[in-house]
Amino acid sequence: MTIHQNLKELRKIAGMTQEEVARQVGLTRQAISSYEAGRTRPDLEMLGKLAALYQTDLPGILYGCSEAQKRQRRFRQTVWAGFAAVLALVLLHSILLLAASLVFPMPYGLDLAAEGRPMAERHFALREICDGLEGVAQAAAWVWSLLLAVQWKGQDRLPGAKQVSLVLLAFTGGFLLCTLPFCLPDPVYAPADYLWAAKGIFPALFLLLSYGGILAGVRRWKRRETR
């Protein structure tokens, strides 16, 4: 990251507006905006003032290596790693469930005691794998939520409601894309069989969001108490 990106990130971590930063260091809002856009660069003295204001040092501004920045990046990495892992498991579950229906079909009246038994065994073996993947996806969602809760508490600046809503909407859309297109051509299993994994995934996410809301409320109350 460049200096202007680091300055913008540090200001957001500090929860300050450009106007507030400008007042603290004796500049105009336009000057701070110019720094953050990369149009101009602060001199060494101003870098020192900004570093003190953001509770970091010069390397933190120059190279983006402050502890607050590292925590925020780890948090973002956990968000997107868990996002991808859970949806990948859901997608694999959908692919295998559809394969069980199409590759190893179970037509009505199939004689399971004779020539149809090998196909039935393969079908049910795939179905068992699907059930296992469903359980793994649900467990992964709970582990993901727990990791985010632990990291969330250590963040200097909590994600805003808009950011959280966008991630949740993106995850919900991704979940539907990983399930609904597969259940439509399935002649055996209903949409509920594909969407059943949601019962263990979304409760974990909603508990995480509830925790985040409580944490944000407690922090706002503490800030009011200290004023």
Coordinates of C-alpha atoms in Angstrom, one line a residue:
M1 CA 0.0 0.0 0.0
T2 CA 1.2 3.6 -0.7
I3 CA 1.4 6.4 1.8
H4 CA -1.9 8.0 0.7
Q5 CA -3.7 4.6 1.1
N6 CA -2.1 4.1 4.5
L7 CA -3.2 7.6 5.6
K8 CA -6.8 6.9 4.6
E9 CA -6.8 3.5 6.2
L10 CA -5.4 4.9 9.5
R11 CA -7.9 7.7 9.6
K12 CA -10.8 5.2 9.2
I13 CA -9.3 2.9 11.8
A14 CA -9.2 6.0 14.2
G15 CA -12.9 6.7 13.3
M16 CA -12.2 10.3 12.3
T17 CA -13.4 12.4 9.5
Q18 CA -11.1 14.5 7.3
E19 CA -12.4 17.6 9.0
E20 CA -11.5 16.3 12.4
V21 CA -8.0 15.3 11.3
A22 CA -7.5 18.7 9.7
R23 CA -8.5 20.5 12.9
Q24 CA -6.1 18.3 15.0
V25 CA -3.0 19.0 12.8
G26 CA -3.8 22.6 11.8
L27 CA -4.6 22.0 8.1
T28 CA -7.7 22.3 5.9
R29 CA -9.9 19.4 4.9
Q30 CA -8.8 19.9 1.3
A31 CA -5.2 19.3 2.3
I32 CA -6.0 16.1 4.1
S33 CA -8.1 15.0 1.1
S34 CA -5.2 15.8 -1.2
Y35 CA -2.9 13.6 1.0
E36 CA -5.3 10.7 0.9
A37 CA -5.9 11.0 -2.9
G38 CA -2.1 11.0 -3.5
R39 CA -2.1 14.4 -5.2
T40 CA 0.3 15.8 -2.6
R41 CA 2.5 14.3 0.1
P42 CA 2.9 15.5 3.7
D43 CA 6.4 16.7 4.7
L44 CA 8.3 14.9 7.5
E45 CA 6.9 17.2 10.2
M46 CA 3.3 16.6 9.1
L47 CA 4.0 12.9 8.9
G48 CA 5.1 13.0 12.5
K49 CA 1.9 14.8 13.5
L50 CA -0.3 12.4 11.7
A51 CA 1.5 9.4 13.1
A52 CA 1.0 10.7 16.6
L53 CA -2.7 11.4 15.9
Y54 CA -3.2 7.9 14.6
Q55 CA -1.2 6.4 17.5
T56 CA 1.4 4.8 15.2
D57 CA 4.9 5.6 14.0
L58 CA 6.5 6.6 10.7
P59 CA 6.9 3.0 9.4
G60 CA 3.2 2.5 10.1
I61 CA 2.3 5.4 7.7
L62 CA 5.1 4.7 5.2
Y63 CA 4.7 0.9 5.0
G64 CA 1.2 0.2 6.5
C65 CA 2.7 -2.0 9.3
S66 CA 1.0 -0.6 12.4
E67 CA -0.7 -3.1 14.7
A68 CA -4.1 -1.7 14.0
Q69 CA -3.6 -2.1 10.3
K70 CA -2.4 -5.7 10.7
R71 CA -5.4 -6.6 12.8
Q72 CA -7.8 -5.1 10.3
R73 CA -6.1 -7.0 7.4
R74 CA -6.3 -10.2 9.4
F75 CA -9.9 -9.6 10.0
R76 CA -10.6 -8.9 6.3
Q77 CA -8.7 -12.1 5.4
T78 CA -10.8 -14.1 7.8
V79 CA -14.0 -12.7 6.4
W80 CA -13.2 -13.6 2.8
A81 CA -11.5 -16.9 3.6
G82 CA -14.5 -18.1 5.6
F83 CA -16.9 -16.7 3.0
A84 CA -15.1 -18.7 0.2
A85 CA -14.7 -21.9 2.3
V86 CA -18.3 -22.2 3.4
L87 CA -19.7 -21.5 -0.1
A88 CA -17.3 -23.9 -1.7
L89 CA -18.5 -26.7 0.6
V90 CA -22.2 -25.8 -0.2
L91 CA -21.4 -25.8 -3.9
L92 CA -19.7 -29.2 -3.7
H93 CA -22.7 -30.5 -1.8
S94 CA -25.0 -29.3 -4.5
I95 CA -22.9 -30.8 -7.3
L96 CA -22.7 -34.2 -5.7
L97 CA -26.4 -34.3 -4.8
L98 CA -27.4 -33.5 -8.4
A99 CA -24.9 -36.1 -9.6
A100 CA -26.5 -38.7 -7.3
S101 CA -29.8 -38.0 -9.0
L102 CA -28.6 -37.9 -12.6
V103 CA -25.6 -40.3 -12.7
F104 CA -27.1 -42.9 -10.4
P105 CA -30.8 -42.5 -10.7
M106 CA -33.3 -44.3 -8.6
P107 CA -36.4 -44.9 -10.8
Y108 CA -39.6 -46.0 -9.3
G109 CA -39.9 -49.8 -9.0
L110 CA -36.2 -50.5 -9.2
D111 CA -35.4 -54.0 -7.9
L112 CA -32.9 -53.4 -5.2
A113 CA -32.3 -57.1 -4.7
A114 CA -31.1 -57.7 -8.2
E115 CA -29.6 -55.7 -11.0
G116 CA -30.5 -52.4 -9.5
R117 CA -28.7 -52.9 -6.3
P118 CA -25.2 -51.6 -7.3
M119 CA -26.6 -48.4 -8.7
A120 CA -28.7 -47.9 -5.5
E121 CA -25.6 -48.4 -3.4
R122 CA -23.7 -45.8 -5.4
H123 CA -26.6 -43.4 -5.1
F124 CA -26.8 -43.8 -1.3
A125 CA -23.0 -43.6 -0.9
L126 CA -23.0 -40.3 -2.7
R127 CA -25.9 -39.1 -0.6
E128 CA -24.0 -40.0 2.5
I129 CA -21.1 -37.9 1.3
C130 CA -23.5 -35.0 0.6
D131 CA -24.8 -35.3 4.2
G132 CA -21.3 -35.2 5.5
L133 CA -20.5 -32.1 3.4
E134 CA -23.6 -30.4 4.7
G135 CA -22.4 -31.0 8.3
V136 CA -18.9 -29.8 7.5
A137 CA -20.3 -26.6 5.9
Q138 CA -22.4 -25.9 9.0
A139 CA -19.4 -26.6 11.3
A140 CA -17.2 -24.3 9.2
A141 CA -19.8 -21.5 9.5
W142 CA -19.7 -21.7 13.3
V143 CA -15.9 -21.8 13.4
W144 CA -15.8 -18.9 10.9
S145 CA -18.3 -16.9 13.1
L146 CA -16.3 -17.7 16.3
L147 CA -13.0 -16.5 14.7
L148 CA -14.6 -13.3 13.5
A149 CA -16.1 -12.7 16.9
V150 CA -12.7 -13.0 18.6
Q151 CA -11.1 -10.7 16.0
W152 CA -14.0 -8.3 16.0
K153 CA -13.5 -7.6 19.7
G154 CA -9.8 -6.6 19.0
Q155 CA -10.6 -4.2 16.2
D156 CA -10.0 -0.5 16.9
R157 CA -12.8 0.4 14.5
L158 CA -15.8 -1.9 14.1
P159 CA -17.2 -2.4 10.5
G160 CA -20.1 -0.1 9.7
A161 CA -23.7 -1.4 9.3
K162 CA -23.5 -0.8 5.5
Q163 CA -20.3 -2.9 5.2
V164 CA -21.8 -5.7 7.3
S165 CA -25.1 -5.6 5.3
L166 CA -23.2 -5.8 2.0
V167 CA -21.2 -8.8 3.1
L168 CA -24.3 -10.6 4.4
L169 CA -26.2 -9.9 1.2
A170 CA -23.3 -11.1 -0.9
F171 CA -23.1 -14.3 1.1
T172 CA -26.8 -14.9 0.9
G173 CA -26.7 -14.3 -2.9
G174 CA -23.7 -16.7 -3.2
F175 CA -25.5 -19.3 -1.1
L176 CA -28.5 -19.2 -3.4
L177 CA -26.3 -19.3 -6.5
C178 CA -24.6 -22.5 -5.1
T179 CA -27.9 -24.2 -4.5
L180 CA -30.9 -23.1 -6.6
P181 CA -29.5 -23.7 -10.1
F182 CA -28.8 -27.3 -9.1
C183 CA -32.1 -28.2 -7.6
L184 CA -34.1 -27.1 -10.7
P185 CA -33.0 -30.0 -13.0
D186 CA -33.0 -32.5 -10.2
P187 CA -35.7 -35.2 -10.7
V188 CA -35.3 -36.7 -7.3
Y189 CA -34.5 -34.2 -4.6
A190 CA -36.5 -31.1 -3.7
P191 CA -35.2 -27.6 -3.2
A192 CA -35.4 -28.1 0.5
D193 CA -32.7 -30.8 0.3
Y194 CA -30.3 -28.3 -1.3
L195 CA -31.2 -25.4 1.0
W196 CA -31.2 -27.5 4.2
A197 CA -27.6 -26.6 5.0
A198 CA -28.9 -23.0 5.7
K199 CA -30.4 -24.1 9.0
G200 CA -26.9 -24.5 10.5
I201 CA -25.1 -21.7 8.6
F202 CA -27.3 -18.6 8.9
P203 CA -28.0 -18.9 12.6
A204 CA -24.2 -18.7 13.2
L205 CA -24.0 -15.6 11.1
F206 CA -27.0 -13.9 12.8
L207 CA -25.5 -14.7 16.2
L208 CA -22.3 -13.1 15.1
L209 CA -24.2 -10.0 13.9
S210 CA -26.0 -9.8 17.2
Y211 CA -22.7 -9.9 19.0
G212 CA -21.3 -7.2 16.8
G213 CA -24.4 -5.0 17.5
I214 CA -24.0 -5.4 21.2
L215 CA -20.3 -4.7 21.0
A216 CA -20.9 -1.5 19.0
G217 CA -23.6 -0.4 21.5
V218 CA -21.3 -1.0 24.5
R219 CA -18.5 1.0 22.8
R220 CA -20.9 3.9 22.1
W221 CA -22.0 3.9 25.7
K222 CA -18.4 4.0 27.0
R223 CA -17.6 6.9 24.7
R224 CA -20.5 8.8 26.1
E225 CA -19.5 8.0 29.6
T226 CA -16.0 9.4 29.1
R227 CA -17.1 12.7 27.6

